[in-house]
Amino acid sequence: MLMEEVVERSNLKLAYQRVVENKGAPGVDDVSVLEFKGWLKMHWPSVKNALVEGRYIPRAVRRVDIPKPDGGVRTLGVPTVVDRLIQQALHQVLQPLFEPTFSDSSFGFRPRRGAHQAVRKAQGYIREGKRWVVDIDLEKFFDRVNHDVLMARVARQVSDARVLKLIRRFLGAGMMSEGLVEQRMEGTPQGGPLSPLLSNILLNDLDQELERRKLAFCRYADDCNIYVRSRVAGHRVMSGVRTFLEEALKLRINLEKSAVGRPWERKFLGYSVTMHRETRLRIAPASVQRLMQKVRSLMRAGRGRSLAQTLEDLNPLLRGWINYFRLTETKGVLEDLDGWMRRKLRCLLWRHWKRRATRTRELRALGLDADRARRSSSNGQGPWWNAGASHMNHALPAKYFTAKGLVSLLGTQQRLQSLC
């Protein structure tokens, strides 16, 4: 039976390793990952018996609200560590059952698939001549999942009543905020290992419907783009998909964020495309602005720290960002960002120097002659103006920051592409 596979020793050992590696915050019982091993030794036999006998009741999840980059909040539900272990063990048993049923056009939360493959496939559709996109954004998807509709789809592959009952209990577990538990009648909050798989199980019906209609699409979690050849076809598809989602899956489209448009006017997983016939991938402007805002926040926090300390925090952000956007085929934005980054650091140093005498001394030490250093340090302009002026560019050229270890977005992207 399936539950016996879930609690089998090797499956639990692998689940335990993954939960510990992922770390994560404690749940409502305040048991941390570090304390979990001792907790398991004492309590696991009774937990296992409850699972096998179908009596296990999950604890409420701890509510955590994370601000979204485009406004609003994303609500996470943090399960207790033992519930994360059970969910992970369930995930490892259920994934192989459902994976063969999933669409080739679904890329989110699946083995050996990811956002880069989705973006490449979307680019292929556009190059084929499908130069209109039906960009679908589901309204509060993880908060609005209908439990009955979802469980009916899980039951297509799962016959063990204990497993079905356990999943239903995880879905219905309350959410605790400020000591009060709110019962949930719908939704599968992000934060548990099982939620991504459940979202794919539910939205697989959407994939099958789009395939039945012979539509070209890419879906990553609740982000779905459908590619067509005309605006008229796009509006017809949008209407049909909206009806299907509302009637079959009890889900709603976010009308403010969804639209029929040109692919180069929309974004998909942070990327956009150029208008060329052989369309090229580019970084969506919103993704660039998001990075710049993160850098500004980091710089404000680092005004009292040395350049080396600032770079220690900045470089991991830049490496992670360009690793994700390494597929971009337009280099100008990376050159501009590299230049902007250096100007931000020059601005930081100008603020550090503060006094006129200090600025004169530092500029002279960096190679400016005495007269130019004196005039530049007393020009009366602000830090940002000076950071872009010729005297600071001469004193602190690109090679200065390279020598200090600043990550170059363009250079890193070119190295990453050469390795592919």
Coordinates of C-alpha atoms in Angstrom, one line a residue:
M1 CA 0.0 0.0 0.0
L2 CA 1.1 3.5 -0.7
M3 CA 1.3 4.7 3.0
E4 CA 3.7 1.9 3.7
E5 CA 5.9 3.3 0.9
V6 CA 5.7 6.7 2.4
V7 CA 6.9 5.6 5.9
E8 CA 9.5 3.1 4.5
R9 CA 12.9 3.7 6.1
S10 CA 14.9 4.6 2.9
N11 CA 12.2 7.0 1.8
L12 CA 12.1 8.7 5.1
K13 CA 15.9 8.9 5.3
L14 CA 16.0 10.8 2.0
A15 CA 13.1 13.0 3.0
Y16 CA 15.0 13.8 6.3
Q17 CA 18.1 14.8 4.4
R18 CA 16.2 17.1 2.1
V19 CA 14.4 18.8 4.9
V20 CA 17.6 19.4 6.9
E21 CA 19.4 20.7 3.8
N22 CA 16.6 23.1 3.1
K23 CA 16.8 24.4 6.7
G24 CA 13.8 26.7 7.0
A25 CA 12.2 28.3 10.0
P26 CA 10.4 26.5 12.8
G27 CA 6.6 25.9 12.6
V28 CA 4.1 26.7 15.3
D29 CA 5.7 24.1 17.7
D30 CA 9.0 26.1 17.6
V31 CA 11.0 22.9 16.9
S32 CA 14.0 24.0 14.7
V33 CA 15.8 21.8 12.2
L34 CA 18.7 21.6 14.5
E35 CA 16.5 20.2 17.3
F36 CA 14.6 17.9 15.0
K37 CA 16.9 14.8 15.2
G38 CA 16.4 14.6 18.9
W39 CA 12.7 15.2 18.6
L40 CA 12.4 12.4 16.1
K41 CA 14.1 9.8 18.3
M42 CA 11.6 10.5 21.0
H43 CA 8.4 10.9 19.0
W44 CA 8.7 9.1 15.6
P45 CA 7.3 5.7 16.6
S46 CA 4.0 7.3 17.7
V47 CA 3.9 9.5 14.6
K48 CA 4.6 6.5 12.3
N49 CA 1.8 4.5 13.9
A50 CA -0.6 7.4 13.5
L51 CA 0.3 7.6 9.8
V52 CA -0.1 3.9 9.1
E53 CA -3.4 3.8 11.0
G54 CA -4.7 6.9 9.3
R55 CA -5.0 8.9 12.5
Y56 CA -2.3 11.5 12.0
I57 CA -3.4 15.1 12.3
P58 CA -1.0 17.8 10.9
R59 CA -0.4 20.9 13.0
A60 CA -1.5 24.4 11.9
V61 CA 1.0 26.2 9.6
R62 CA 2.7 29.5 10.7
R63 CA 1.7 32.4 8.5
V64 CA 4.4 34.5 7.0
D65 CA 3.6 37.4 4.6
I66 CA 6.3 38.3 2.1
P67 CA 6.0 41.6 0.1
K68 CA 5.8 41.1 -3.7
P69 CA 8.0 43.1 -5.9
D70 CA 5.0 44.5 -7.8
G71 CA 3.0 45.3 -4.7
G72 CA 0.8 43.2 -2.4
V73 CA 2.0 40.3 -0.3
R74 CA 2.6 36.6 -0.9
T75 CA 1.3 34.5 2.0
L76 CA 3.5 31.5 3.0
G77 CA 2.4 28.8 5.4
V78 CA 5.4 27.3 7.3
P79 CA 4.6 23.8 8.5
T80 CA 6.3 22.2 11.5
V81 CA 9.5 20.4 10.7
V82 CA 7.8 17.0 11.2
D83 CA 5.0 18.0 8.9
R84 CA 7.6 19.1 6.3
L85 CA 9.2 15.6 6.7
I86 CA 5.9 13.9 6.1
Q87 CA 5.1 16.1 3.1
Q88 CA 8.5 15.5 1.6
A89 CA 8.1 11.8 2.1
L90 CA 4.7 12.0 0.4
H91 CA 6.1 14.0 -2.4
Q92 CA 8.8 11.5 -3.2
V93 CA 6.3 8.7 -3.5
L94 CA 3.6 10.6 -5.4
Q95 CA 5.9 12.4 -7.9
P96 CA 6.7 9.3 -9.9
L97 CA 3.0 8.4 -10.0
F98 CA 1.9 11.7 -11.5
E99 CA 5.0 12.7 -13.5
P100 CA 4.2 10.5 -16.6
T101 CA 0.7 12.2 -16.8
F102 CA 2.2 15.8 -17.0
S103 CA 2.5 17.8 -20.2
D104 CA 5.8 18.4 -22.0
S105 CA 4.8 22.1 -22.0
S106 CA 4.8 22.2 -18.1
F107 CA 8.1 23.2 -16.6
G108 CA 7.6 24.3 -13.0
F109 CA 8.6 22.1 -10.0
R110 CA 9.5 19.1 -12.1
P111 CA 12.6 16.9 -12.2
R112 CA 15.2 18.1 -14.9
R113 CA 13.0 21.0 -16.0
G114 CA 13.1 24.6 -15.2
A115 CA 12.5 28.2 -16.2
H116 CA 15.2 28.4 -18.8
Q117 CA 13.7 25.5 -20.8
A118 CA 10.3 27.3 -20.6
V119 CA 11.8 30.5 -21.9
R120 CA 13.6 28.8 -24.8
K121 CA 10.4 26.9 -25.8
A122 CA 8.4 30.2 -25.8
Q123 CA 11.1 31.8 -28.0
G124 CA 10.7 28.9 -30.4
Y125 CA 7.0 29.4 -30.7
I126 CA 7.5 33.1 -31.5
R127 CA 10.1 32.3 -34.1
E128 CA 7.6 29.9 -35.8
G129 CA 5.4 33.0 -36.4
K130 CA 3.1 32.9 -33.3
R131 CA 3.7 36.5 -32.6
W132 CA 0.8 37.1 -30.2
V133 CA 0.7 35.9 -26.7
V134 CA -2.2 35.1 -24.3
D135 CA -0.6 35.9 -21.0
I136 CA -2.6 34.3 -18.2
D137 CA -2.1 35.2 -14.6
L138 CA -4.3 33.3 -12.1
E139 CA -5.7 35.4 -9.3
K140 CA -4.3 34.4 -5.9
F141 CA -3.9 30.8 -7.2
F142 CA -2.3 29.2 -4.1
D143 CA -5.0 30.9 -1.9
R144 CA -7.9 29.9 -4.1
V145 CA -7.4 26.2 -4.8
N146 CA -10.7 24.3 -4.3
H147 CA -10.0 21.3 -2.1
D148 CA -12.7 19.1 -3.6
V149 CA -11.6 19.8 -7.2
L150 CA -8.0 19.1 -6.3
M151 CA -8.7 15.9 -4.3
A152 CA -10.7 14.5 -7.2
R153 CA -7.6 14.8 -9.4
V154 CA -5.3 13.3 -6.8
A155 CA -7.7 10.4 -6.5
R156 CA -7.2 9.5 -10.1
Q157 CA -3.8 8.1 -9.3
V158 CA -4.0 7.4 -5.6
S159 CA -6.3 4.8 -4.2
D160 CA -4.9 4.5 -0.6
A161 CA -7.6 6.1 1.5
R162 CA -5.1 6.9 4.3
V163 CA -2.9 9.0 1.9
L164 CA -6.0 10.8 0.5
K165 CA -7.2 11.6 4.0
L166 CA -3.7 12.8 5.0
I167 CA -3.4 15.1 2.0
R168 CA -6.9 16.5 2.7
R169 CA -5.9 17.2 6.3
F170 CA -2.8 19.0 5.1
L171 CA -4.9 21.1 2.9
G172 CA -7.3 21.9 5.7
A173 CA -4.7 22.5 8.4
G174 CA -5.3 25.9 10.0
M175 CA -3.0 28.9 9.6
M176 CA -1.7 30.6 12.8
S177 CA -1.0 34.3 12.9
E178 CA -0.3 36.2 16.2
G179 CA -1.4 33.2 18.2
L180 CA -4.8 32.7 16.6
V181 CA -5.6 29.8 14.2
E182 CA -7.7 30.5 11.2
Q183 CA -9.3 27.5 9.6
R184 CA -8.9 27.2 5.8
M185 CA -11.6 25.9 3.4
E186 CA -9.6 26.5 0.2
G187 CA -6.0 27.1 -0.9
T188 CA -2.7 25.3 -0.6
P189 CA -0.3 27.8 1.0
Q190 CA 3.2 28.0 -0.4
G191 CA 5.8 26.9 2.0
G192 CA 5.3 23.1 2.3
P193 CA 7.1 20.5 0.1
L194 CA 3.8 19.1 -1.2
S195 CA 2.2 22.3 -2.5
P196 CA 4.2 22.6 -5.8
L197 CA 3.2 19.0 -6.8
L198 CA -0.4 19.6 -5.9
S199 CA -0.5 22.7 -8.0
N200 CA 0.8 20.7 -11.0
I201 CA -1.8 18.0 -10.4
L202 CA -4.6 20.5 -10.5
L203 CA -3.3 22.6 -13.4
N204 CA -2.5 19.5 -15.5
D205 CA -6.2 19.6 -16.5
L206 CA -5.5 23.0 -18.0
D207 CA -2.5 21.6 -19.9
Q208 CA -4.6 18.8 -21.3
E209 CA -7.3 21.2 -22.3
L210 CA -4.8 23.3 -24.2
E211 CA -3.3 20.3 -25.8
R212 CA -6.8 19.1 -26.9
R213 CA -7.2 22.4 -28.6
K214 CA -3.8 22.0 -30.2
L215 CA -2.5 25.3 -28.7
A216 CA 1.2 26.2 -28.3
F217 CA 1.8 27.1 -24.7
C218 CA 4.3 27.1 -21.9
R219 CA 3.3 26.8 -18.2
Y220 CA 5.5 27.3 -15.2
A221 CA 3.4 26.8 -12.0
D222 CA 0.5 29.3 -12.3
D223 CA 2.2 31.4 -15.0
C224 CA 0.9 30.3 -18.4
N225 CA 1.6 31.8 -21.8
I226 CA -0.2 30.7 -25.0
Y227 CA 1.2 31.7 -28.4
V228 CA -1.1 32.3 -31.4
R229 CA -0.9 34.0 -34.8
S230 CA -3.4 36.8 -34.5
R231 CA -5.0 39.2 -32.0
V232 CA -8.4 37.8 -32.8
A233 CA -7.3 34.2 -32.1
G234 CA -5.7 35.5 -28.8
H235 CA -9.0 37.0 -27.6
R236 CA -10.9 33.8 -28.6
V237 CA -8.4 31.7 -26.6
M238 CA -8.5 34.0 -23.6
S239 CA -12.3 33.7 -23.4
G240 CA -12.2 29.9 -23.8
V241 CA -9.5 29.4 -21.2
R242 CA -11.2 31.8 -18.7
T243 CA -14.5 29.8 -19.0
F244 CA -12.6 26.4 -18.6
L245 CA -10.7 27.6 -15.5
E246 CA -13.9 29.0 -13.8
E247 CA -16.2 26.1 -14.6
A248 CA -13.8 23.1 -14.4
L249 CA -11.2 24.1 -11.9
K250 CA -13.0 26.9 -9.9
L251 CA -10.1 29.3 -10.6
R252 CA -10.2 32.9 -11.7
I253 CA -8.0 34.8 -14.1
N254 CA -6.5 38.1 -12.8
L255 CA -7.9 40.4 -15.4
E256 CA -5.6 43.3 -14.4
K257 CA -2.4 41.3 -15.0
S258 CA -3.6 39.0 -17.9
A259 CA -3.7 40.3 -21.5
V260 CA -3.5 39.5 -25.2
G261 CA -0.5 41.3 -26.6
R262 CA 2.8 41.2 -28.4
P263 CA 5.5 39.0 -26.7
W264 CA 7.9 41.9 -26.7
E265 CA 5.4 44.0 -24.8
R266 CA 4.9 41.3 -22.1
K267 CA 7.3 39.3 -19.9
F268 CA 7.5 35.6 -19.1
L269 CA 9.5 34.4 -16.1
G270 CA 11.4 37.7 -16.0
Y271 CA 12.4 37.6 -19.7
S272 CA 11.0 39.3 -22.7
V273 CA 12.0 39.2 -26.4
T274 CA 13.0 41.6 -29.2
M275 CA 10.8 42.4 -32.2
H276 CA 13.1 40.8 -34.7
R277 CA 11.9 38.0 -36.9
E278 CA 14.6 35.8 -35.4
T279 CA 13.5 37.0 -32.0
R280 CA 16.1 37.2 -29.3
L281 CA 15.7 36.9 -25.6
R282 CA 16.2 40.0 -23.5
I283 CA 15.7 40.8 -19.8
A284 CA 12.3 42.4 -19.1
P285 CA 12.6 46.0 -18.0
A286 CA 10.7 45.2 -14.8
S287 CA 13.4 42.6 -13.9
V288 CA 16.1 45.2 -14.5
Q289 CA 14.3 47.7 -12.3
R290 CA 13.9 45.1 -9.6
L291 CA 17.7 44.5 -9.5
M292 CA 18.4 48.2 -9.4
Q293 CA 16.0 48.6 -6.4
K294 CA 17.7 45.7 -4.6
V295 CA 21.1 47.3 -5.2
R296 CA 19.9 50.7 -4.0
S297 CA 18.6 49.2 -0.8
L298 CA 21.9 47.3 -0.2
M299 CA 23.9 50.5 -0.9
R300 CA 21.8 52.5 1.6
A301 CA 22.4 49.9 4.2
G302 CA 26.2 49.9 3.4
R303 CA 26.9 53.7 3.7
G304 CA 28.8 53.2 6.9
R305 CA 30.8 50.1 5.6
S306 CA 33.9 49.8 3.6
L307 CA 34.0 49.1 -0.1
A308 CA 35.2 45.6 0.6
Q309 CA 32.3 44.9 2.9
T310 CA 29.8 46.3 0.4
L311 CA 31.2 44.1 -2.4
E312 CA 30.9 41.1 -0.1
D313 CA 27.1 41.6 0.1
L314 CA 26.7 42.9 -3.5
N315 CA 28.5 40.2 -5.4
P316 CA 26.3 37.2 -4.4
L317 CA 23.3 39.2 -5.5
L318 CA 24.9 40.0 -8.9
R319 CA 26.1 36.4 -9.5
G320 CA 22.7 34.9 -8.7
W321 CA 20.9 37.4 -10.9
I322 CA 23.1 37.0 -14.0
N323 CA 23.1 33.2 -13.6
Y324 CA 19.3 33.3 -14.0
F325 CA 19.4 35.8 -16.8
R326 CA 22.4 34.3 -18.6
L327 CA 20.2 33.4 -21.6
T328 CA 19.8 37.1 -22.6
E329 CA 20.9 37.8 -26.1
T330 CA 21.1 41.6 -25.8
K331 CA 24.2 42.8 -24.2
G332 CA 23.6 46.6 -24.0
V333 CA 21.5 46.4 -20.8
L334 CA 24.3 44.5 -19.1
E335 CA 26.9 47.1 -20.1
D336 CA 24.6 49.8 -18.8
L337 CA 24.0 48.0 -15.5
D338 CA 27.8 47.4 -15.0
G339 CA 28.4 51.2 -15.6
W340 CA 25.5 52.1 -13.2
M341 CA 26.9 49.7 -10.6
R342 CA 30.3 51.4 -10.7
R343 CA 28.7 54.8 -10.5
K344 CA 26.8 53.7 -7.4
L345 CA 30.1 52.6 -5.8
R346 CA 31.8 55.8 -6.7
C347 CA 28.9 57.6 -5.1
L348 CA 29.4 55.5 -2.0
L349 CA 33.1 56.3 -1.8
W350 CA 32.4 60.1 -2.3
R351 CA 30.1 60.0 0.6
H352 CA 32.7 58.1 2.7
W353 CA 35.3 60.8 2.1
K354 CA 32.9 63.5 3.4
R355 CA 35.4 66.4 4.0
R356 CA 37.0 68.5 1.3
A357 CA 40.5 67.7 2.5
T358 CA 39.8 64.0 2.6
R359 CA 38.4 64.1 -1.0
T360 CA 41.5 66.0 -2.2
R361 CA 43.8 63.5 -0.5
E362 CA 42.0 60.4 -1.9
L363 CA 41.8 61.8 -5.4
R364 CA 45.5 62.6 -5.4
A365 CA 46.3 59.1 -4.1
L366 CA 44.2 57.7 -7.0
G367 CA 46.3 59.5 -9.6
L368 CA 44.8 63.0 -10.1
D369 CA 47.2 66.0 -10.0
A370 CA 47.0 68.3 -7.0
D371 CA 45.2 71.2 -8.8
R372 CA 42.5 68.9 -10.3
A373 CA 42.0 67.1 -7.1
R374 CA 41.6 70.3 -5.2
R375 CA 39.1 71.8 -7.7
S376 CA 37.1 68.6 -8.0
S377 CA 36.8 68.1 -4.2
S378 CA 35.2 71.6 -3.8
N379 CA 33.0 71.8 -6.9
G380 CA 29.8 72.1 -4.8
Q381 CA 28.0 69.3 -6.6
G382 CA 26.3 66.4 -5.0
P383 CA 27.5 62.8 -4.6
W384 CA 25.6 61.3 -7.6
W385 CA 26.8 64.1 -9.9
N386 CA 30.4 63.6 -8.8
A387 CA 30.1 59.8 -9.2
G388 CA 29.5 60.3 -12.9
A389 CA 32.0 63.2 -13.5
S390 CA 35.2 62.7 -15.3
H391 CA 37.5 63.2 -12.3
M392 CA 35.9 60.2 -10.5
N393 CA 35.9 58.1 -13.6
H394 CA 39.5 58.9 -14.1
A395 CA 40.4 58.2 -10.5
L396 CA 38.2 55.1 -10.2
P397 CA 38.0 53.4 -13.7
A398 CA 36.4 50.1 -14.4
K399 CA 39.7 48.2 -13.8
Y400 CA 39.9 49.6 -10.3
F401 CA 36.6 47.9 -9.3
T402 CA 37.6 44.7 -11.2
A403 CA 40.8 44.6 -9.1
K404 CA 38.7 45.0 -6.0
G405 CA 36.6 42.0 -7.0
L406 CA 33.3 43.6 -8.3
V407 CA 31.4 41.1 -10.4
S408 CA 30.8 42.2 -14.0
L409 CA 27.4 41.2 -15.2
L410 CA 28.4 41.2 -18.9
G411 CA 31.7 39.4 -18.2
T412 CA 30.0 36.7 -16.1
Q413 CA 27.3 36.2 -18.6
Q414 CA 29.8 35.7 -21.4
R415 CA 31.7 33.2 -19.3
L416 CA 28.5 31.3 -18.5
Q417 CA 27.4 31.1 -22.1
S418 CA 30.8 29.9 -23.2
L419 CA 30.4 27.0 -20.8
C420 CA 27.0 25.9 -22.2

